[in-house]
CSV table of C-alpha atoms in Angstrom, one decimal:
chain,number,residue,atom,x,y,z
A,1,MET,CA,-8.6,-2.3,-26.3
A,2,LEU,CA,-5.2,-3.6,-25.3
A,3,ASP,CA,-4.5,-4.6,-28.9
A,4,TYR,CA,-3.9,-0.9,-29.4
A,5,THR,CA,-1.0,-0.7,-26.9
A,6,PRO,CA,1.9,0.1,-29.1
A,7,LYS,CA,5.2,-1.8,-29.0
A,8,GLU,CA,7.1,1.4,-29.7
A,9,MET,CA,7.7,3.5,-26.6
A,10,ALA,CA,7.6,7.3,-26.6
A,11,GLN,CA,8.9,9.6,-23.9
A,12,ARG,CA,6.1,10.7,-21.6
A,13,GLU,CA,6.7,13.3,-18.9
A,14,THR,CA,3.2,14.7,-18.1
A,15,LEU,CA,0.9,11.8,-19.1
A,16,VAL,CA,0.2,8.8,-17.0
A,17,ILE,CA,-1.7,5.8,-18.5
A,18,ASN,CA,-3.1,3.1,-16.2
A,19,PRO,CA,-1.3,4.3,-13.1
A,20,ALA,CA,0.4,1.7,-10.8
A,21,LYS,CA,-0.6,3.6,-7.7
A,22,ILE,CA,-3.6,5.1,-5.9
A,23,CYS,CA,-3.8,8.4,-4.0
A,24,GLN,CA,-2.5,9.2,-0.5
A,25,PRO,CA,-5.9,9.3,1.3
A,26,ILE,CA,-6.6,5.6,0.8
A,27,GLY,CA,-3.4,4.7,2.6
A,28,ALA,CA,-4.3,7.0,5.4
A,29,ILE,CA,-7.8,5.5,5.7
A,30,LEU,CA,-6.3,1.9,5.8
A,31,ALA,CA,-3.9,3.0,8.6
A,32,TYR,CA,-6.8,4.7,10.5
A,33,LYS,CA,-9.0,1.6,10.2
A,34,GLY,CA,-6.3,-0.2,12.1
A,35,ILE,CA,-7.2,1.8,15.3
A,36,HIS,CA,-10.0,0.5,17.5
A,37,ASN,CA,-13.2,2.4,17.4
A,38,CYS,CA,-11.8,5.0,15.0
A,39,MET,CA,-13.8,7.0,12.5
A,40,PRO,CA,-11.8,8.4,9.6
A,41,ILE,CA,-12.9,11.8,8.1
A,42,THR,CA,-11.7,12.7,4.6
A,43,HIS,CA,-11.5,16.5,4.5
A,44,GLY,CA,-12.5,17.0,0.8
A,45,SER,CA,-15.2,16.2,-1.6
A,46,GLN,CA,-17.7,13.4,-1.2
A,47,GLY,CA,-16.4,11.7,-4.3
A,48,CYS,CA,-12.9,11.3,-2.7
A,49,SER,CA,-14.3,9.5,0.3
A,50,SER,CA,-16.6,7.3,-1.9
A,51,TYR,CA,-13.8,6.2,-4.1
A,52,LEU,CA,-11.6,5.3,-1.2
A,53,ARG,CA,-14.4,3.3,0.6
A,54,MET,CA,-15.2,1.6,-2.7
A,55,MET,CA,-11.7,0.4,-3.3
A,56,LEU,CA,-11.2,-0.9,0.2
A,57,ALA,CA,-14.7,-2.6,0.2
A,58,ARG,CA,-14.0,-4.3,-3.2
A,59,HIS,CA,-10.6,-5.5,-2.0
A,60,TYR,CA,-11.6,-6.8,1.4
A,61,ARG,CA,-15.3,-7.5,0.6
A,62,GLU,CA,-16.2,-5.8,3.9
A,63,PRO,CA,-18.0,-2.5,4.5
A,64,THR,CA,-15.6,0.4,5.1
A,65,LEU,CA,-17.0,3.0,7.5
A,66,ALA,CA,-15.6,6.5,6.9
A,67,ALA,CA,-16.9,10.0,6.9
A,68,THR,CA,-16.3,13.1,4.7
A,69,SER,CA,-16.5,16.9,5.1
A,70,SER,CA,-18.3,16.9,1.7
A,71,PHE,CA,-16.7,19.8,-0.1
A,72,THR,CA,-18.8,21.8,-2.6
A,73,GLU,CA,-17.9,24.6,-5.0
A,74,ASP,CA,-18.4,27.1,-2.1
A,75,SER,CA,-16.0,25.2,0.1
A,76,VAL,CA,-13.3,25.3,-2.4
A,77,VAL,CA,-13.7,29.1,-2.7
A,78,PHE,CA,-14.3,30.1,0.9
A,79,GLY,CA,-12.6,27.2,2.7
A,80,GLY,CA,-13.8,24.0,4.3
A,81,ARG,CA,-13.9,25.0,8.0
A,82,ASN,CA,-17.7,24.9,8.3
A,83,ASN,CA,-17.8,21.6,6.4
A,84,LEU,CA,-15.3,20.1,8.8
A,85,LYS,CA,-17.2,21.4,11.8
A,86,GLU,CA,-20.5,19.9,10.6
A,87,ALA,CA,-18.8,16.6,9.8
A,88,VAL,CA,-17.2,16.4,13.2
A,89,ASP,CA,-20.5,17.3,14.9
A,90,ASN,CA,-22.4,14.5,12.9
A,91,VAL,CA,-19.7,11.9,13.5
A,92,ILE,CA,-19.5,12.5,17.3
A,93,ASN,CA,-23.2,12.6,17.8
A,94,ILE,CA,-24.1,9.7,15.6
A,95,TYR,CA,-21.1,7.3,15.6
A,96,HIS,CA,-19.5,8.1,19.0
A,97,PRO,CA,-15.9,7.2,18.1
A,98,ASP,CA,-13.0,6.9,20.5
A,99,VAL,CA,-10.7,8.4,17.8
A,100,LEU,CA,-11.4,10.9,15.2
A,101,ALA,CA,-8.8,10.6,12.4
A,102,ILE,CA,-8.7,13.3,9.7
A,103,ASN,CA,-6.8,13.2,6.5
A,104,THR,CA,-6.7,15.9,3.8
A,105,THR,CA,-7.1,15.7,0.1
A,106,CYS,CA,-6.1,17.6,-3.1
A,107,SER,CA,-8.8,20.2,-2.8
A,108,SER,CA,-8.3,21.1,0.9
A,109,GLU,CA,-4.5,21.1,0.5
A,110,THR,CA,-4.6,23.3,-2.6
A,111,ILE,CA,-6.7,26.0,-1.0
A,112,GLY,CA,-4.6,25.9,2.1
A,113,ASP,CA,-7.1,24.8,4.8
A,114,ASP,CA,-5.3,24.8,8.2
A,115,VAL,CA,-7.0,21.7,9.6
A,116,ASN,CA,-5.0,21.8,12.9
A,117,SER,CA,-6.3,25.3,13.6
A,118,PHE,CA,-9.8,24.3,12.6
A,119,MET,CA,-9.8,21.4,15.0
A,120,GLU,CA,-8.5,23.6,17.9
A,121,GLU,CA,-11.5,25.8,17.3
A,122,ILE,CA,-13.9,22.9,16.9
A,123,LYS,CA,-12.7,21.3,20.2
A,124,GLU,CA,-14.1,24.4,22.0
A,125,GLU,CA,-17.6,23.8,20.5
A,126,GLU,CA,-20.3,22.6,22.9
A,127,PHE,CA,-21.0,19.4,20.8
A,128,PHE,CA,-17.4,18.2,20.9
A,129,ASP,CA,-16.7,15.3,23.3
A,130,SER,CA,-13.4,16.0,25.1
A,131,HIS,CA,-12.8,12.2,25.5
A,132,VAL,CA,-12.4,11.8,21.7
A,133,ARG,CA,-8.8,11.6,20.6
A,134,VAL,CA,-7.9,13.4,17.3
A,135,VAL,CA,-5.3,12.5,14.7
A,136,ILE,CA,-4.6,14.7,11.7
A,137,ALA,CA,-2.5,13.7,8.7
A,138,SER,CA,-1.6,15.7,5.6
A,139,THR,CA,-2.2,13.5,2.5
A,140,PRO,CA,-2.4,15.5,-0.7
A,141,SER,CA,-3.1,13.2,-3.6
A,142,TYR,CA,-0.7,14.9,-6.0
A,143,VAL,CA,2.3,13.9,-3.9
A,144,GLY,CA,3.5,10.3,-3.6
A,145,SER,CA,0.9,7.4,-3.5
A,146,HIS,CA,-1.2,5.4,-1.2
A,147,VAL,CA,2.0,4.1,0.4
A,148,THR,CA,3.0,7.7,1.2
A,149,GLY,CA,-0.5,8.3,2.7
A,150,TYR,CA,-0.1,5.2,4.9
A,151,ASP,CA,3.3,6.4,6.1
A,152,ASN,CA,2.1,9.9,6.9
A,153,ALA,CA,-0.9,8.5,8.8
A,154,VAL,CA,1.3,6.2,10.9
A,155,LYS,CA,3.6,9.2,11.7
A,156,ALA,CA,0.6,11.2,12.8
A,157,ILE,CA,-0.7,8.3,15.0
A,158,VAL,CA,2.7,8.0,16.8
A,159,GLN,CA,2.9,11.8,17.3
A,160,SER,CA,-0.7,11.9,18.6
A,161,PHE,CA,-0.6,8.9,21.0
A,162,ALA,CA,2.8,7.6,22.1
A,163,ARG,CA,3.9,8.8,25.5
A,164,LYS,CA,6.7,7.9,27.8
A,165,SER,CA,6.2,6.3,31.2
A,166,LYS,CA,7.7,3.1,32.4
A,167,PRO,CA,9.3,0.4,30.2
A,168,ASN,CA,6.9,-2.4,29.1
A,169,GLY,CA,9.3,-4.9,27.6
A,170,LYS,CA,7.3,-5.1,24.4
A,171,LEU,CA,8.2,-5.0,20.7
A,172,ASN,CA,6.5,-2.5,18.4
A,173,VAL,CA,5.7,-3.8,15.0
A,174,ILE,CA,4.5,-1.5,12.2
A,175,PRO,CA,3.3,-3.9,9.5
A,176,GLY,CA,3.1,-1.5,6.5
A,177,PHE,CA,0.6,-1.7,3.6
A,178,VAL,CA,-0.3,-5.4,4.1
A,179,ASP,CA,-3.4,-7.5,4.5
A,180,PRO,CA,-4.9,-8.9,7.8
A,181,GLY,CA,-3.6,-12.3,6.9
A,182,ASP,CA,-0.1,-11.0,6.9
A,183,ILE,CA,-0.5,-9.2,10.3
A,184,ARG,CA,-1.9,-12.4,11.8
A,185,GLU,CA,1.1,-14.3,10.6
A,186,ILE,CA,3.5,-11.8,12.2
A,187,LYS,CA,1.6,-12.0,15.5
A,188,ARG,CA,1.7,-15.8,15.3
A,189,ILE,CA,5.5,-15.8,14.8
A,190,LEU,CA,5.9,-13.4,17.8
A,191,THR,CA,3.6,-15.5,19.9
A,192,ILE,CA,5.6,-18.6,19.1
A,193,MET,CA,8.8,-16.8,20.1
A,194,GLY,CA,7.3,-15.6,23.3
A,195,VAL,CA,7.6,-11.9,22.5
A,196,PRO,CA,5.1,-9.5,23.9
A,197,HIS,CA,4.2,-7.0,21.2
A,198,ILE,CA,2.2,-4.0,20.1
A,199,VAL,CA,1.2,-4.1,16.4
A,200,PHE,CA,-0.1,-0.9,14.9
A,201,PRO,CA,-2.0,-0.2,12.8
A,202,ASP,CA,-3.7,-3.6,13.2
A,203,THR,CA,-6.4,-4.4,10.7
A,204,THR,CA,-7.1,-7.9,12.0
A,205,ASP,CA,-10.7,-8.3,13.0
A,206,VAL,CA,-11.4,-5.1,11.1
A,207,PHE,CA,-11.4,-6.4,7.5
A,208,ASP,CA,-11.6,-10.1,8.4
A,209,ALA,CA,-13.8,-10.2,11.5
A,210,PRO,CA,-16.2,-13.2,11.7
A,211,LEU,CA,-20.0,-12.6,12.0
A,212,SER,CA,-20.5,-12.5,15.7
A,213,PRO,CA,-22.3,-10.4,18.3
A,214,GLU,CA,-19.0,-8.4,18.8
A,215,SER,CA,-18.8,-7.6,15.1
A,216,GLY,CA,-22.3,-6.4,14.7
A,217,GLY,CA,-22.0,-2.9,16.1
A,218,LEU,CA,-20.9,0.4,14.5
A,219,TYR,CA,-17.3,-0.6,14.7
A,220,PRO,CA,-15.5,-3.9,14.1
A,221,PRO,CA,-13.9,-5.5,17.2
A,222,GLY,CA,-10.3,-5.2,15.9
A,223,GLY,CA,-7.8,-2.5,15.7
A,224,THR,CA,-5.0,-1.3,18.0
A,225,SER,CA,-6.4,0.0,21.3
A,226,ILE,CA,-5.7,3.5,22.5
A,227,PRO,CA,-3.8,2.2,25.6
A,228,ASP,CA,-1.5,0.2,23.4
A,229,LEU,CA,-0.9,3.2,21.1
A,230,ILE,CA,0.1,5.3,24.1
A,231,ASP,CA,2.2,2.5,25.5
A,232,ALA,CA,4.2,2.2,22.2
A,233,GLY,CA,6.4,5.0,23.6
A,234,ASN,CA,7.6,2.6,26.3
A,235,SER,CA,8.5,-0.4,24.2
A,236,ARG,CA,11.9,-2.1,24.0
A,237,ALA,CA,12.3,-1.8,20.2
A,238,THR,CA,10.4,-1.1,17.0
A,239,ILE,CA,10.5,-3.1,13.8
A,240,ALA,CA,8.9,-1.4,10.7
A,241,LEU,CA,8.4,-4.1,8.1
A,242,GLY,CA,8.4,-1.7,5.2
A,243,ARG,CA,10.8,1.1,4.4
A,244,THR,CA,8.3,3.2,2.5
A,245,ALA,CA,5.1,2.4,4.5
A,246,GLY,CA,5.3,2.9,8.2
A,247,ALA,CA,9.0,3.6,8.7
A,248,ALA,CA,8.2,7.3,9.6
A,249,GLY,CA,6.5,6.0,12.8
A,250,ALA,CA,9.6,4.0,13.8
A,251,VAL,CA,11.8,7.1,13.2
A,252,ILE,CA,9.6,9.2,15.4
A,253,LEU,CA,9.7,6.7,18.2
A,254,LYS,CA,13.5,6.4,18.0
A,255,GLY,CA,14.0,10.2,17.9
A,256,LYS,CA,11.5,11.1,20.6
A,257,PHE,CA,11.8,8.1,23.0
A,258,CYS,CA,15.2,6.6,22.1
A,259,ILE,CA,13.6,3.3,21.1
A,260,PRO,CA,15.9,1.3,18.8
A,261,ALA,CA,14.4,0.9,15.3
A,262,VAL,CA,14.9,-1.7,12.6
A,263,ILE,CA,13.4,-0.8,9.2
A,264,GLY,CA,12.7,-3.5,6.6
A,265,PRO,CA,13.0,-5.5,4.6
A,266,MET,CA,9.4,-6.8,4.2
A,267,PRO,CA,9.7,-10.4,5.4
A,268,ILE,CA,8.7,-12.1,2.1
A,269,GLY,CA,10.8,-15.1,1.2
A,270,ILE,CA,13.5,-17.0,3.1
A,271,ARG,CA,16.2,-14.4,3.4
A,272,ASN,CA,13.9,-11.5,4.5
A,273,THR,CA,12.0,-13.7,7.0
A,274,ASP,CA,15.3,-14.9,8.4
A,275,ALA,CA,16.3,-11.3,8.9
A,276,PHE,CA,13.0,-10.5,10.7
A,277,VAL,CA,13.2,-13.5,13.0
A,278,MET,CA,16.8,-12.8,13.8
A,279,ASN,CA,16.1,-9.2,14.5
A,280,VAL,CA,13.3,-10.1,16.9
A,281,SER,CA,15.6,-12.6,18.6
A,282,SER,CA,18.4,-10.0,18.9
A,283,LEU,CA,16.3,-7.1,20.0
A,284,MET,CA,14.2,-9.0,22.5
A,285,GLY,CA,16.9,-11.4,23.8
A,286,VAL,CA,14.9,-14.6,23.0
A,287,PRO,CA,16.0,-17.8,21.2
A,288,ILE,CA,14.5,-18.9,17.9
A,289,PRO,CA,12.2,-21.9,18.7
A,290,ALA,CA,12.5,-25.2,16.9
A,291,GLU,CA,8.9,-24.7,15.5
A,292,ILE,CA,10.1,-21.7,13.5
A,293,GLU,CA,13.2,-23.6,12.3
A,294,TYR,CA,11.0,-26.5,11.1
A,295,GLU,CA,8.7,-24.1,9.2
A,296,ARG,CA,11.7,-22.8,7.4
A,297,GLY,CA,12.9,-26.3,6.6
A,298,ARG,CA,9.5,-27.3,5.2
A,299,LEU,CA,9.6,-24.2,2.9
A,300,VAL,CA,13.1,-25.1,1.6
A,301,ASP,CA,11.9,-28.6,1.0
A,302,MET,CA,8.9,-27.3,-1.0
A,303,MET,CA,11.1,-25.1,-3.1
A,304,THR,CA,13.5,-28.0,-3.8
A,305,ASP,CA,10.7,-30.5,-4.7
A,306,ALA,CA,9.1,-28.2,-7.2
A,307,HIS,CA,12.2,-26.3,-8.5
A,308,LEU,CA,12.0,-27.7,-12.0
A,309,HIS,CA,8.6,-26.0,-12.5
A,310,PHE,CA,9.8,-22.5,-12.0
A,311,HIS,CA,13.6,-22.6,-12.4
A,312,ALA,CA,14.9,-20.0,-14.9
A,313,LYS,CA,11.4,-18.7,-15.6
A,314,SER,CA,11.3,-15.0,-16.4
A,315,LEU,CA,8.9,-12.7,-14.7
A,316,ALA,CA,7.7,-9.1,-14.2
A,317,ILE,CA,6.6,-7.8,-10.9
A,318,PHE,CA,4.6,-4.6,-10.2
A,319,GLY,CA,3.1,-3.0,-7.1
A,320,ASP,CA,4.3,-1.2,-3.9
A,321,PRO,CA,8.1,-0.9,-3.4
A,322,ASP,CA,8.3,-2.9,-0.1
A,323,THR,CA,6.3,-5.7,-1.5
A,324,ILE,CA,8.2,-5.8,-4.8
A,325,ILE,CA,11.5,-6.0,-3.0
A,326,GLY,CA,10.3,-9.0,-1.0
A,327,LEU,CA,8.9,-10.8,-4.0
A,328,LEU,CA,12.1,-10.2,-5.9
A,329,SER,CA,14.1,-11.8,-3.1
A,330,LEU,CA,11.8,-14.8,-3.1
A,331,ALA,CA,11.9,-15.1,-6.9
A,332,VAL,CA,15.7,-15.2,-6.9
A,333,GLU,CA,15.7,-17.8,-4.1
A,334,MET,CA,13.4,-19.9,-6.3
A,335,GLY,CA,15.9,-19.7,-9.2
A,336,MET,CA,13.6,-17.5,-11.3
A,337,ASN,CA,14.8,-14.6,-13.5
A,338,PRO,CA,13.2,-11.3,-12.7
A,339,VAL,CA,13.2,-9.0,-15.8
A,340,PHE,CA,11.1,-6.0,-14.8
A,341,ALA,CA,10.2,-4.5,-11.4
A,342,LEU,CA,7.8,-1.6,-11.7
A,343,THR,CA,6.2,0.7,-9.0
A,344,GLY,CA,4.1,3.8,-9.3
A,345,THR,CA,5.4,5.1,-6.0
A,346,PRO,CA,8.2,7.7,-6.3
A,347,ASP,CA,11.1,6.1,-4.5
A,348,LYS,CA,14.7,7.2,-4.8
A,349,LYS,CA,16.1,4.0,-3.3
A,350,PHE,CA,13.9,1.6,-5.4
A,351,ALA,CA,16.4,1.0,-8.2
A,352,GLU,CA,19.3,0.5,-5.8
A,353,GLU,CA,17.4,-2.1,-3.8
A,354,VAL,CA,16.2,-3.9,-6.9
A,355,HIS,CA,19.7,-4.2,-8.4
A,356,SER,CA,21.1,-5.4,-5.1
A,357,ILE,CA,18.9,-8.4,-5.3
A,358,ALA,CA,18.6,-8.9,-9.1
A,359,PRO,CA,21.3,-7.0,-10.9
A,360,ASN,CA,19.9,-7.7,-14.3
A,361,CYS,CA,16.3,-6.7,-13.5
A,362,GLU,CA,15.1,-3.4,-14.8
A,363,ALA,CA,13.8,-1.1,-12.1
A,364,ILE,CA,11.0,1.1,-13.3
A,365,ILE,CA,9.0,3.9,-11.7
A,366,GLY,CA,6.1,4.4,-14.0
A,367,ASP,CA,2.7,3.1,-15.0
A,368,THR,CA,1.3,-0.3,-16.2
A,369,PHE,CA,1.0,1.0,-19.8
A,370,LEU,CA,4.8,1.3,-19.8
A,371,LEU,CA,5.1,-2.1,-18.2
A,372,HIS,CA,2.9,-3.6,-20.9
A,373,GLN,CA,5.1,-2.0,-23.6
A,374,LYS,CA,8.2,-3.4,-21.9
A,375,ILE,CA,6.7,-6.9,-21.9
A,376,LYS,CA,5.7,-6.6,-25.6
A,377,ASN,CA,9.3,-5.9,-26.4
A,378,HIS,CA,10.7,-8.5,-24.0
A,379,PRO,CA,8.1,-11.2,-23.3
A,380,VAL,CA,8.1,-12.9,-19.8
A,381,ASP,CA,6.8,-16.2,-18.5
A,382,MET,CA,4.8,-14.7,-15.6
A,383,LEU,CA,3.4,-11.5,-14.2
A,384,ILE,CA,3.0,-10.9,-10.5
A,385,GLY,CA,0.8,-8.0,-9.3
A,386,ASN,CA,-2.6,-6.8,-8.4
A,387,SER,CA,-5.9,-7.2,-10.4
A,388,PHE,CA,-5.0,-4.5,-12.9
A,389,GLY,CA,-2.3,-6.9,-14.3
A,390,LYS,CA,-5.0,-9.1,-15.8
A,391,LEU,CA,-5.3,-6.6,-18.7
A,392,ILE,CA,-1.7,-7.2,-19.6
A,393,ALA,CA,-1.9,-10.9,-18.9
A,394,ARG,CA,-4.8,-11.4,-21.2
A,395,ALA,CA,-3.4,-9.3,-24.0
A,396,GLU,CA,0.0,-11.0,-23.9
A,397,ASP,CA,-1.3,-14.5,-22.9
A,398,ILE,CA,0.9,-14.8,-19.8
A,399,PRO,CA,-0.2,-16.1,-16.4
A,400,LEU,CA,-0.9,-13.7,-13.6
A,401,VAL,CA,-0.3,-14.4,-9.9
A,402,ARG,CA,-2.3,-11.9,-7.8
A,403,VAL,CA,-0.4,-10.3,-5.0
A,404,GLY,CA,-0.8,-6.7,-3.6
A,405,PHE,CA,-3.5,-4.1,-3.6
A,406,PRO,CA,-6.1,-3.9,-4.9
A,407,ILE,CA,-7.3,-7.4,-5.8
A,408,THR,CA,-10.9,-7.0,-6.9
A,409,ASP,CA,-11.5,-9.9,-9.2
A,410,ARG,CA,-10.7,-12.7,-6.8
A,411,ALA,CA,-12.1,-13.3,-3.3
A,412,ASN,CA,-10.7,-13.9,0.1
A,413,LEU,CA,-7.0,-13.6,-0.7
A,414,HIS,CA,-6.5,-11.1,2.1
A,415,TYR,CA,-7.2,-13.9,4.6
A,416,PHE,CA,-4.0,-15.6,3.7
A,417,PRO,CA,-0.4,-14.3,4.2
A,418,VAL,CA,2.4,-13.7,1.8
A,419,ILE,CA,4.7,-12.8,4.8
A,420,GLY,CA,6.8,-15.1,6.8
A,421,TYR,CA,7.8,-18.7,6.0
A,422,ALA,CA,4.1,-19.7,5.8
A,423,GLY,CA,3.4,-16.8,3.3
A,424,ALA,CA,6.5,-17.8,1.2
A,425,ALA,CA,5.2,-21.4,1.1
A,426,ARG,CA,1.9,-20.2,-0.2
A,427,LEU,CA,3.6,-18.1,-2.8
A,428,VAL,CA,5.8,-21.0,-3.9
A,429,GLU,CA,2.6,-23.1,-4.3
A,430,MET,CA,0.8,-20.4,-6.2
A,431,ILE,CA,3.6,-19.7,-8.6
A,432,GLY,CA,4.5,-23.3,-9.2
A,433,ASN,CA,1.0,-24.6,-9.7
A,434,THR,CA,0.2,-21.6,-12.0
A,435,PHE,CA,2.9,-22.7,-14.3
A,436,LEU,CA,1.6,-26.3,-14.2
A,437,GLU,CA,-1.9,-25.0,-15.0
A,438,ARG,CA,-0.5,-23.2,-18.0
A,439,GLN,CA,1.4,-26.4,-19.0
A,440,ASP,CA,-1.9,-28.4,-18.9
A,441,ARG,CA,-3.7,-25.7,-20.8
A,442,ASP,CA,-1.2,-25.6,-23.7
A,443,ALA,CA,-0.6,-29.3,-23.9
A,444,ASP,CA,-1.9,-31.3,-26.9
A,445,ASP,CA,-3.6,-34.7,-26.3
A,446,THR,CA,-0.3,-36.6,-26.5
A,447,HIS,CA,1.4,-34.5,-23.9
A,448,PHE,CA,-1.6,-34.1,-21.5
A,449,GLU,CA,0.1,-35.9,-18.6
A,450,MET,CA,-1.2,-37.1,-15.2
A,451,ILE,CA,2.2,-36.7,-13.6
A,452,LEU,CA,4.0,-33.4,-14.0
């Protein structure tokens, strides 16, 4: 099929082919799953919820519990109030959540369902448990992407939970659209630095929980607790790791509670991780431990030892804006030559950020069909992105390093970080050894060496 991707590019304004993004609700569901004992409800058709659960389950290889108001044709015509009422009734009586987190969809937004008013009426029903907390986020799929949905959900979480009481001396961290392995790495760094923290949403022990008595119930053992979400309004500072995913929550905390906020960059690579560590040190008034400095030193040594394998290699990167900016920074630090950076998420600052790191890299907001055409016209040595990049990689015979969401054709990558010095070390190993694997594959018998 990919042999029919034309090299010649035509202007496309209303047609998207192989989109480099997913819809808002999946981002909202991921954020909601980072709350302890939370049941997400997608207010829309059953197919919407099934698709979101499928994508999350295939990426994390874990079940994704989520409910839906199951729109039918009647719901679209007459409104989905009764559907939502029935969904809330079923969820409360069967699943007994601590938090009920609702997100909208294309259909419910298009017909103008007032979910906030619906829920005020539903809370007066006899079946409703007054101890259940409710979060509502507007996430129409025809605006933005999964990153936008995550950001909107985080904003709704902060508005619903955070309250001011007495200072707690903690640091809020909003991780963005990342994997549990990345969140564990951030928490490890903060622990080493002796910084008390509240990480939200926290998907550790949600999508990577071990099989144990604690993980065998209706809800996984992880997720940020309600007391911590409330206490986020008393923290000393907030760091949002991503500018496009989660920053809205940091802005709300700053505006409502005067909590200083630092937004981005995603701590991928040396420079960005340096910025994160120094921001933590400055905001919390703690020194940078020798253990962190040694980790950084080992990473530099790794890059130096293997630089001949990736120096001046050209590459294309696609995915979410925050992740791309981090990967670009690392690629430049490794001496590589980024040629294309593509995201499907509408982002006015994307090109500016790309060019500030790699002036000669073409910043593109588009789909992977366009990226494929770009690569046909200007071949690269490597592609970095999610599983959908394998179609381009196979057609053009270039190696693919899998980073981002979703990754559905490889297992267990979400257990390991790409964030922090440890995450950068892993990426250096993956990129360098991928090039060596390709060198072995292409070598004839006389050049098939034991030492590379």
